[in-house]
mmCIF file of C-alpha atoms in Angstrom:
data_model
loop_
_atom_site.group_PDB
_atom_site.id
_atom_site.type_symbol
_atom_site.label_atom_id
_atom_site.label_comp_id
_atom_site.label_asym_id
_atom_site.label_seq_id
_atom_site.Cartn_x
_atom_site.Cartn_y
_atom_site.Cartn_z
ATOM 1 C CA UNK A 13 -147.538 -143.593 -202.531
ATOM 2 C CA UNK A 14 -149.565 -146.315 -200.973
ATOM 3 C CA UNK A 15 -151.915 -148.376 -203.107
ATOM 4 C CA UNK A 16 -154.301 -148.415 -199.841
ATOM 5 C CA UNK A 17 -155.153 -145.170 -198.566
ATOM 6 C CA UNK A 18 -156.936 -144.785 -195.007
ATOM 7 C CA UNK A 19 -158.446 -141.552 -193.686
ATOM 8 C CA UNK A 20 -158.235 -139.640 -191.580
ATOM 9 C CA UNK A 21 -155.030 -140.254 -190.293
ATOM 10 C CA UNK A 22 -155.273 -139.167 -186.560
ATOM 11 C CA UNK A 23 -158.975 -138.920 -185.285
ATOM 12 C CA UNK A 24 -159.741 -138.029 -181.403
ATOM 13 C CA UNK A 25 -163.154 -138.583 -180.426
ATOM 14 C CA UNK A 26 -165.284 -138.972 -176.953
ATOM 15 C CA UNK A 27 -166.846 -142.113 -175.923
ATOM 16 C CA UNK A 28 -170.542 -140.687 -176.843
ATOM 17 C CA UNK A 29 -168.955 -140.063 -180.776
ATOM 18 C CA UNK A 30 -170.042 -141.549 -183.550
ATOM 19 C CA UNK A 31 -167.260 -141.624 -186.118
ATOM 20 C CA UNK A 32 -166.123 -143.755 -189.180
ATOM 21 C CA UNK A 33 -162.898 -144.792 -190.730
ATOM 22 C CA UNK A 34 -162.449 -145.029 -194.254
ATOM 23 C CA UNK A 35 -160.077 -147.371 -196.302
ATOM 24 C CA UNK A 36 -159.605 -147.075 -200.655
ATOM 25 C CA UNK A 37 -157.652 -149.702 -202.320
ATOM 26 C CA UNK A 38 -156.615 -148.823 -205.763
ATOM 27 C CA UNK A 39 -154.904 -152.389 -206.592
ATOM 28 C CA UNK A 40 -157.637 -153.959 -207.981
ATOM 29 C CA UNK A 41 -157.648 -156.789 -204.789
ATOM 30 C CA UNK A 42 -160.766 -158.526 -203.952
ATOM 31 C CA UNK A 43 -160.141 -158.860 -200.352
ATOM 32 C CA UNK A 44 -160.099 -156.341 -197.270
ATOM 33 C CA UNK A 45 -159.130 -156.699 -193.813
ATOM 34 C CA UNK A 46 -159.438 -154.317 -190.706
ATOM 35 C CA UNK A 47 -156.665 -154.719 -188.380
ATOM 36 C CA UNK A 48 -156.125 -153.323 -185.052
ATOM 37 C CA UNK A 49 -152.540 -152.498 -183.666
ATOM 38 C CA UNK A 50 -152.031 -151.616 -179.948
ATOM 39 C CA UNK A 51 -148.781 -150.923 -178.024
ATOM 40 C CA UNK A 52 -146.626 -153.930 -177.527
ATOM 41 C CA UNK A 53 -149.190 -156.658 -179.139
ATOM 42 C CA UNK A 54 -149.593 -158.214 -182.268
ATOM 43 C CA UNK A 55 -151.878 -157.211 -184.781
ATOM 44 C CA UNK A 56 -155.131 -158.434 -184.354
ATOM 45 C CA UNK A 57 -157.742 -159.491 -187.304
ATOM 46 C CA UNK A 58 -160.690 -157.689 -186.744
ATOM 47 C CA UNK A 59 -162.779 -158.437 -190.364
ATOM 48 C CA UNK A 60 -162.398 -159.512 -193.536
ATOM 49 C CA UNK A 61 -163.907 -159.055 -196.653
ATOM 50 C CA UNK A 62 -164.211 -161.219 -199.608
ATOM 51 C CA UNK A 63 -165.561 -159.753 -202.976
ATOM 52 C CA UNK A 64 -167.786 -157.146 -200.617
ATOM 53 C CA UNK A 65 -168.576 -160.272 -198.395
ATOM 54 C CA UNK A 66 -167.673 -160.324 -194.792
ATOM 55 C CA UNK A 67 -166.274 -163.874 -194.314
ATOM 56 C CA UNK A 68 -164.132 -163.054 -190.839
ATOM 57 C CA UNK A 69 -165.311 -161.647 -187.830
ATOM 58 C CA UNK A 70 -162.905 -161.941 -184.751
ATOM 59 C CA UNK A 71 -165.178 -161.708 -181.796
ATOM 60 C CA UNK A 72 -164.797 -158.005 -182.064
ATOM 61 C CA UNK A 73 -167.629 -155.892 -180.163
ATOM 62 C CA UNK A 74 -170.460 -154.577 -181.695
ATOM 63 C CA UNK A 75 -169.394 -151.179 -181.030
ATOM 64 C CA UNK A 76 -167.100 -151.460 -184.091
ATOM 65 C CA UNK A 77 -168.978 -151.932 -187.360
ATOM 66 C CA UNK A 78 -167.206 -152.420 -190.863
ATOM 67 C CA UNK A 79 -169.351 -151.715 -194.307
ATOM 68 C CA UNK A 80 -168.092 -152.940 -197.553
ATOM 69 C CA UNK A 81 -170.198 -151.257 -200.272
ATOM 70 C CA UNK A 82 -167.474 -152.635 -203.371
ATOM 71 C CA UNK A 83 -164.501 -154.342 -203.660
ATOM 72 C CA UNK A 84 -162.344 -151.069 -203.173
ATOM 73 C CA UNK A 85 -163.735 -149.474 -200.320
ATOM 74 C CA UNK A 86 -163.857 -150.551 -196.647
ATOM 75 C CA UNK A 87 -165.220 -148.918 -193.647
ATOM 76 C CA UNK A 88 -165.086 -149.165 -189.956
ATOM 77 C CA UNK A 89 -167.971 -147.482 -188.087
ATOM 78 C CA UNK A 90 -167.155 -146.481 -184.359
ATOM 79 C CA UNK A 91 -170.001 -145.751 -181.849
ATOM 80 C CA UNK A 92 -169.560 -145.808 -178.344
ATOM 81 C CA UNK A 93 -165.850 -146.668 -178.040
ATOM 82 C CA UNK A 94 -163.935 -147.439 -174.559
ATOM 83 C CA UNK A 95 -160.844 -145.649 -174.213
ATOM 84 C CA UNK A 96 -159.074 -149.103 -174.420
ATOM 85 C CA UNK A 97 -159.880 -149.142 -177.892
ATOM 86 C CA UNK A 98 -157.530 -146.103 -178.857
ATOM 87 C CA UNK A 99 -154.799 -148.020 -181.277
ATOM 88 C CA UNK A 100 -153.845 -147.830 -185.022
ATOM 89 C CA UNK A 101 -156.283 -149.175 -187.237
ATOM 90 C CA UNK A 102 -155.060 -150.790 -190.247
ATOM 91 C CA UNK A 103 -156.689 -151.619 -193.382
ATOM 92 C CA UNK A 104 -155.035 -153.861 -195.650
ATOM 93 C CA UNK A 105 -155.963 -155.042 -199.139
ATOM 94 C CA UNK A 106 -154.832 -158.483 -200.941
ATOM 95 C CA UNK A 107 -155.449 -159.985 -204.439
ATOM 96 C CA UNK A 108 -158.152 -162.501 -203.238
ATOM 97 C CA UNK A 109 -158.441 -164.448 -199.792
ATOM 98 C CA UNK A 110 -157.000 -167.535 -201.294
ATOM 99 C CA UNK A 111 -153.665 -166.527 -202.573
ATOM 100 C CA UNK A 112 -150.242 -166.965 -200.764
ATOM 101 C CA UNK A 113 -148.733 -163.925 -200.755
ATOM 102 C CA UNK A 114 -148.616 -160.087 -199.004
ATOM 103 C CA UNK A 115 -151.460 -157.786 -197.591
ATOM 104 C CA UNK A 116 -150.758 -154.292 -199.141
ATOM 105 C CA UNK A 117 -151.384 -152.256 -196.023
ATOM 106 C CA UNK A 118 -152.639 -148.545 -195.619
ATOM 107 C CA UNK A 119 -150.822 -146.259 -193.455
ATOM 108 C CA UNK A 120 -153.293 -146.349 -190.729
ATOM 109 C CA UNK A 121 -155.654 -144.364 -188.455
ATOM 110 C CA UNK A 122 -154.757 -143.455 -184.947
ATOM 111 C CA UNK A 123 -157.723 -143.232 -183.153
ATOM 112 C CA UNK A 124 -157.559 -142.200 -179.489
ATOM 113 C CA UNK A 125 -160.559 -142.431 -177.520
ATOM 114 C CA UNK A 126 -161.246 -139.940 -174.452
ATOM 115 C CA UNK B 14 -152.450 -172.209 -179.252
ATOM 116 C CA UNK B 15 -151.028 -170.711 -182.167
ATOM 117 C CA UNK B 16 -148.510 -167.978 -181.419
ATOM 118 C CA UNK B 17 -145.263 -166.046 -182.767
ATOM 119 C CA UNK B 18 -143.126 -164.644 -180.999
ATOM 120 C CA UNK B 19 -139.889 -163.194 -181.059
ATOM 121 C CA UNK B 20 -136.931 -163.317 -178.900
ATOM 122 C CA UNK B 21 -135.840 -159.576 -178.772
ATOM 123 C CA UNK B 22 -137.791 -156.402 -178.615
ATOM 124 C CA UNK B 23 -135.308 -154.608 -179.866
ATOM 125 C CA UNK B 24 -131.877 -154.831 -181.563
ATOM 126 C CA UNK B 25 -129.205 -152.157 -181.957
ATOM 127 C CA UNK B 26 -126.350 -152.283 -184.842
ATOM 128 C CA UNK B 27 -123.768 -150.393 -186.279
ATOM 129 C CA UNK B 28 -124.170 -149.282 -189.894
ATOM 130 C CA UNK B 29 -122.359 -151.871 -192.315
ATOM 131 C CA UNK B 30 -123.242 -154.602 -190.017
ATOM 132 C CA UNK B 31 -125.492 -157.335 -190.446
ATOM 133 C CA UNK B 32 -128.784 -157.834 -188.724
ATOM 134 C CA UNK B 33 -130.521 -161.179 -187.602
ATOM 135 C CA UNK B 34 -133.883 -160.985 -186.045
ATOM 136 C CA UNK B 35 -135.677 -163.884 -184.850
ATOM 137 C CA UNK B 36 -139.008 -165.676 -184.767
ATOM 138 C CA UNK B 37 -140.256 -168.401 -182.944
ATOM 139 C CA UNK B 38 -143.630 -169.958 -184.279
ATOM 140 C CA UNK B 39 -145.365 -172.879 -182.857
ATOM 141 C CA UNK B 40 -148.039 -174.040 -185.082
ATOM 142 C CA UNK B 41 -146.048 -176.856 -187.075
ATOM 143 C CA UNK B 42 -148.991 -176.896 -189.449
ATOM 144 C CA UNK B 43 -148.161 -173.298 -190.931
ATOM 145 C CA UNK B 44 -147.269 -173.580 -194.577
ATOM 146 C CA UNK B 45 -146.225 -169.542 -195.309
ATOM 147 C CA UNK B 46 -144.417 -167.129 -192.906
ATOM 148 C CA UNK B 47 -143.770 -163.749 -194.308
ATOM 149 C CA UNK B 48 -141.586 -160.648 -193.095
ATOM 150 C CA UNK B 49 -142.993 -157.175 -192.764
ATOM 151 C CA UNK B 50 -141.403 -153.670 -192.356
ATOM 152 C CA UNK B 51 -143.174 -150.915 -189.977
ATOM 153 C CA UNK B 52 -141.447 -147.483 -190.436
ATOM 154 C CA UNK B 53 -142.543 -145.061 -187.563
ATOM 155 C CA UNK B 54 -145.998 -143.889 -188.895
ATOM 156 C CA UNK B 55 -146.515 -145.810 -191.546
ATOM 157 C CA UNK B 56 -148.179 -149.484 -192.261
ATOM 158 C CA UNK B 57 -146.202 -152.462 -192.421
ATOM 159 C CA UNK B 58 -144.778 -152.978 -195.745
ATOM 160 C CA UNK B 59 -143.885 -156.681 -196.828
ATOM 161 C CA UNK B 60 -139.981 -157.365 -197.447
ATOM 162 C CA UNK B 61 -139.938 -161.075 -197.915
ATOM 163 C CA UNK B 62 -141.961 -164.487 -197.621
ATOM 164 C CA UNK B 63 -141.225 -168.399 -197.696
ATOM 165 C CA UNK B 64 -143.117 -171.216 -197.811
ATOM 166 C CA UNK B 65 -142.610 -174.655 -195.350
ATOM 167 C CA UNK B 66 -141.194 -176.875 -198.314
ATOM 168 C CA UNK B 67 -137.738 -174.258 -198.307
ATOM 169 C CA UNK B 68 -135.852 -173.231 -195.582
ATOM 170 C CA UNK B 69 -134.051 -170.413 -197.285
ATOM 171 C CA UNK B 70 -134.763 -167.448 -199.554
ATOM 172 C CA UNK B 71 -133.047 -164.813 -200.516
ATOM 173 C CA UNK B 72 -134.330 -161.357 -201.394
ATOM 174 C CA UNK B 73 -132.194 -157.931 -202.017
ATOM 175 C CA UNK B 74 -130.222 -157.687 -199.064
ATOM 176 C CA UNK B 75 -132.294 -159.731 -197.010
ATOM 177 C CA UNK B 76 -132.502 -163.727 -196.273
ATOM 178 C CA UNK B 77 -135.060 -165.771 -194.467
ATOM 179 C CA UNK B 78 -134.056 -168.983 -193.045
ATOM 180 C CA UNK B 79 -136.519 -171.374 -192.085
ATOM 181 C CA UNK B 80 -136.021 -174.110 -189.347
ATOM 182 C CA UNK B 81 -139.185 -176.685 -189.254
ATOM 183 C CA UNK B 82 -137.468 -178.255 -187.045
ATOM 184 C CA UNK B 83 -137.303 -176.102 -184.337
ATOM 185 C CA UNK B 84 -140.325 -173.937 -185.715
ATOM 186 C CA UNK B 85 -137.859 -170.673 -186.022
ATOM 187 C CA UNK B 86 -137.606 -167.911 -188.646
ATOM 188 C CA UNK B 87 -135.179 -165.373 -188.990
ATOM 189 C CA UNK B 88 -134.426 -162.466 -190.982
ATOM 190 C CA UNK B 89 -130.890 -161.943 -191.832
ATOM 191 C CA UNK B 90 -130.140 -158.059 -193.386
ATOM 192 C CA UNK B 91 -126.782 -157.871 -195.078
ATOM 193 C CA UNK B 92 -125.266 -154.030 -194.763
ATOM 194 C CA UNK B 93 -127.720 -152.695 -192.505
ATOM 195 C CA UNK B 94 -128.265 -148.718 -193.306
ATOM 196 C CA UNK B 95 -130.312 -146.332 -191.187
ATOM 197 C CA UNK B 96 -132.985 -146.722 -193.483
ATOM 198 C CA UNK B 97 -133.612 -150.248 -192.226
ATOM 199 C CA UNK B 98 -134.568 -148.735 -188.742
ATOM 200 C CA UNK B 99 -138.149 -150.188 -187.873
ATOM 201 C CA UNK B 100 -140.040 -152.672 -186.507
ATOM 202 C CA UNK B 101 -139.928 -155.889 -188.328
ATOM 203 C CA UNK B 102 -143.068 -158.601 -187.608
ATOM 204 C CA UNK B 103 -143.018 -161.969 -188.191
ATOM 205 C CA UNK B 104 -145.914 -163.498 -189.656
ATOM 206 C CA UNK B 105 -147.503 -167.292 -190.350
ATOM 207 C CA UNK B 106 -150.566 -168.432 -191.944
ATOM 208 C CA UNK B 107 -151.619 -170.498 -189.663
ATOM 209 C CA UNK B 108 -155.038 -171.966 -191.714
ATOM 210 C CA UNK B 109 -155.276 -172.172 -194.924
ATOM 211 C CA UNK B 110 -158.497 -170.816 -197.306
ATOM 212 C CA UNK B 111 -157.465 -167.135 -197.081
ATOM 213 C CA UNK B 112 -154.778 -164.711 -195.949
ATOM 214 C CA UNK B 113 -155.310 -165.288 -191.832
ATOM 215 C CA UNK B 114 -151.913 -164.211 -190.797
ATOM 216 C CA UNK B 115 -150.886 -164.493 -187.488
ATOM 217 C CA UNK B 116 -148.436 -161.930 -186.285
ATOM 218 C CA UNK B 117 -145.483 -161.726 -183.497
ATOM 219 C CA UNK B 118 -145.439 -158.681 -181.272
ATOM 220 C CA UNK B 119 -142.719 -157.059 -183.679
ATOM 221 C CA UNK B 120 -138.488 -156.227 -183.263
ATOM 222 C CA UNK B 121 -137.542 -152.918 -183.344
ATOM 223 C CA UNK B 122 -134.385 -152.297 -185.316
ATOM 224 C CA UNK B 123 -131.957 -149.789 -184.387
ATOM 225 C CA UNK B 124 -129.162 -148.704 -186.949
ATOM 226 C CA UNK B 125 -126.641 -146.237 -185.599
ATOM 227 C CA UNK B 126 -124.540 -144.449 -188.059
#
């Protein structure tokens, strides 16, 4: 069982829909991340939160809006997406933002935009 | 700019063979490297890491080698098993401060029984 849980696992939405992805970590970590994984491309860092404060926004379009209400939960709100936004969205956490060591990933939310 | 790449997109081996997955990186200032394994339908899982002050580190059935002279990283898997079939990513830490990892595109390892 993973310490990072993502829901939904699969999501199909139209370009005019509004949906949200949810991530919850049960590891007591202080930093949380959103990554985008597209076919044949490296993992792309989207957002980083440390102690509920956004510390990194990697030039992500405003149609992606993150929210971190507490150190255990992270959301990615989606609005007026494009078909090229179809991808696997991975949430990850780490003990804190300044340590070496692993990122713990969730199993991802597979998003398809029609 | 920074880039992390992999020499081979797919590696096919027989069960019991040793596997070697290679990775090239371009940022000579990177000081920390990680290998992740991603099985189908799952998120990446940490395998092993190595700091730049080391050239070799061993885990259970896995060994990571770091050659800073040529900016090359490799993952060796001993006695490869069908359960090792997955995509393997290398990643480098390109800056200090937080876990800003730059990932490679991945190598798919296929293990035949």
